[in-house]
Amino acid sequence: GTGQASMTVVDGATESQVNDVTLPWSTVLTDSPSSVNVSAQSSDGSETTTISCEVDGPGITPTSDSSSGPFATVICGTTLGQ
């Protein structure tokens, strides 16, 4: 999506919250967590808002989600080796 969003990234046992990030946004994990989960909510209340997330990398099954509408929310995650 575009605009701004707030998100929570759970990397194994570590949880990080980032607010008002400019989209598109991405991060690269440098450790080898057992799981990765991302939830994000758009800050835009417009009917035309679209947001998506994707978790991908070596040794994991990719997962993605997308949503549209005011303050759209997405959740995606995966377990390492699954």
PDB file of C-alpha atoms in Angstrom:
ATOM      1  CA  GLY A   1       0.000   0.000   0.000  1.00  0.00           C
ATOM      2  CA  THR A   2       0.866   3.640   0.242  1.00  0.00           C
ATOM      3  CA  GLY A   3       0.470   6.202   3.002  1.00  0.00           C
ATOM      4  CA  GLN A   4       1.229   5.277   6.595  1.00  0.00           C
ATOM      5  CA  ALA A   5       0.625   2.283   8.847  1.00  0.00           C
ATOM      6  CA  SER A   6       1.318   0.938  12.311  1.00  0.00           C
ATOM      7  CA  MET A   7       2.607  -2.595  12.651  1.00  0.00           C
ATOM      8  CA  THR A   8       3.751  -5.253  15.044  1.00  0.00           C
ATOM      9  CA  VAL A   9       6.510  -7.675  14.044  1.00  0.00           C
ATOM     10  CA  VAL A  10       7.055 -10.785  16.189  1.00  0.00           C
ATOM     11  CA  ASP A  11      10.404 -12.390  15.380  1.00  0.00           C
ATOM     12  CA  GLY A  12      10.579 -15.561  17.475  1.00  0.00           C
ATOM     13  CA  ALA A  13      10.336 -14.262  21.062  1.00  0.00           C
ATOM     14  CA  THR A  14      11.036 -10.605  20.171  1.00  0.00           C
ATOM     15  CA  GLU A  15       8.125  -8.229  19.545  1.00  0.00           C
ATOM     16  CA  SER A  16       8.627  -4.822  17.914  1.00  0.00           C
ATOM     17  CA  GLN A  17       5.981  -2.196  17.311  1.00  0.00           C
ATOM     18  CA  VAL A  18       6.463   0.546  14.734  1.00  0.00           C
ATOM     19  CA  ASN A  19       4.001   3.386  14.346  1.00  0.00           C
ATOM     20  CA  ASP A  20       3.371   5.785  11.479  1.00  0.00           C
ATOM     21  CA  VAL A  21       5.800   4.136   9.048  1.00  0.00           C
ATOM     22  CA  THR A  22       5.656   5.253   5.426  1.00  0.00           C
ATOM     23  CA  LEU A  23       4.528   2.515   3.029  1.00  0.00           C
ATOM     24  CA  PRO A  24       5.838   0.537   1.296  1.00  0.00           C
ATOM     25  CA  TRP A  25       7.939  -0.712   4.250  1.00  0.00           C
ATOM     26  CA  SER A  26      10.145  -3.761   4.599  1.00  0.00           C
ATOM     27  CA  THR A  27      12.685  -5.225   6.975  1.00  0.00           C
ATOM     28  CA  VAL A  28      15.305  -7.957   6.805  1.00  0.00           C
ATOM     29  CA  LEU A  29      15.741 -10.233   9.823  1.00  0.00           C
ATOM     30  CA  THR A  30      19.367 -11.034  10.542  1.00  0.00           C
ATOM     31  CA  ASP A  31      18.810 -13.883  13.000  1.00  0.00           C
ATOM     32  CA  SER A  32      17.080 -17.232  12.474  1.00  0.00           C
ATOM     33  CA  PRO A  33      13.793 -17.073  14.387  1.00  0.00           C
ATOM     34  CA  SER A  34      11.547 -20.102  14.778  1.00  0.00           C
ATOM     35  CA  SER A  35       8.597 -18.012  13.558  1.00  0.00           C
ATOM     36  CA  VAL A  36       7.753 -14.606  12.084  1.00  0.00           C
ATOM     37  CA  ASN A  37       4.387 -12.863  12.408  1.00  0.00           C
ATOM     38  CA  VAL A  38       3.415  -9.435  11.092  1.00  0.00           C
ATOM     39  CA  SER A  39       0.228  -7.470  11.691  1.00  0.00           C
ATOM     40  CA  ALA A  40      -0.277  -4.051  10.140  1.00  0.00           C
ATOM     41  CA  GLN A  41      -3.074  -1.481  10.066  1.00  0.00           C
ATOM     42  CA  SER A  42      -3.308   1.377   7.612  1.00  0.00           C
ATOM     43  CA  SER A  43      -3.614   4.878   9.091  1.00  0.00           C
ATOM     44  CA  ASP A  44      -5.836   5.884   6.141  1.00  0.00           C
ATOM     45  CA  GLY A  45      -9.608   6.000   6.684  1.00  0.00           C
ATOM     46  CA  SER A  46     -10.359   6.166   2.956  1.00  0.00           C
ATOM     47  CA  GLU A  47     -12.609   3.592   1.241  1.00  0.00           C
ATOM     48  CA  THR A  48      -9.880   3.082  -1.408  1.00  0.00           C
ATOM     49  CA  THR A  49      -7.150   2.103   1.083  1.00  0.00           C
ATOM     50  CA  THR A  50      -5.293  -1.131   0.273  1.00  0.00           C
ATOM     51  CA  ILE A  51      -2.602  -2.740   2.424  1.00  0.00           C
ATOM     52  CA  SER A  52      -0.745  -6.047   2.121  1.00  0.00           C
ATOM     53  CA  CYS A  53       1.980  -8.019   3.882  1.00  0.00           C
ATOM     54  CA  GLU A  54       4.275 -10.849   2.897  1.00  0.00           C
ATOM     55  CA  VAL A  55       6.683 -13.012   4.883  1.00  0.00           C
ATOM     56  CA  ASP A  56       9.222 -14.855   2.740  1.00  0.00           C
ATOM     57  CA  GLY A  57      12.768 -16.134   2.942  1.00  0.00           C
ATOM     58  CA  PRO A  58      15.028 -19.167   2.745  1.00  0.00           C
ATOM     59  CA  GLY A  59      13.633 -22.253   4.443  1.00  0.00           C
ATOM     60  CA  ILE A  60      10.117 -20.921   5.049  1.00  0.00           C
ATOM     61  CA  THR A  61       6.824 -21.252   3.272  1.00  0.00           C
ATOM     62  CA  PRO A  62       5.859 -17.765   2.044  1.00  0.00           C
ATOM     63  CA  THR A  63       2.650 -16.272   3.402  1.00  0.00           C
ATOM     64  CA  SER A  64       0.772 -13.117   2.493  1.00  0.00           C
ATOM     65  CA  ASP A  65      -2.424 -11.200   3.200  1.00  0.00           C
ATOM     66  CA  SER A  66      -4.131  -8.156   1.748  1.00  0.00           C
ATOM     67  CA  SER A  67      -7.088  -6.016   2.756  1.00  0.00           C
ATOM     68  CA  SER A  68      -8.962  -2.942   1.520  1.00  0.00           C
ATOM     69  CA  GLY A  69     -11.156  -0.299   3.116  1.00  0.00           C
ATOM     70  CA  PRO A  70     -10.901   2.270   5.902  1.00  0.00           C
ATOM     71  CA  PHE A  71      -8.058   1.470   8.316  1.00  0.00           C
ATOM     72  CA  ALA A  72      -7.469  -1.877   6.557  1.00  0.00           C
ATOM     73  CA  THR A  73      -5.661  -4.540   8.624  1.00  0.00           C
ATOM     74  CA  VAL A  74      -3.520  -7.508   7.543  1.00  0.00           C
ATOM     75  CA  ILE A  75      -1.919 -10.400   9.419  1.00  0.00           C
ATOM     76  CA  CYS A  76       0.609 -12.853   8.033  1.00  0.00           C
ATOM     77  CA  GLY A  77       3.155 -15.197   9.542  1.00  0.00           C
ATOM     78  CA  THR A  78       5.013 -18.432   9.156  1.00  0.00           C
ATOM     79  CA  THR A  79       7.019 -20.985  11.103  1.00  0.00           C
ATOM     80  CA  LEU A  80      10.588 -21.700  10.029  1.00  0.00           C
ATOM     81  CA  GLY A  81      10.795 -24.919   8.024  1.00  0.00           C
ATOM     82  CA  GLN A  82       6.995 -25.238   7.632  1.00  0.00           C
TER      83      GLN A  82
END
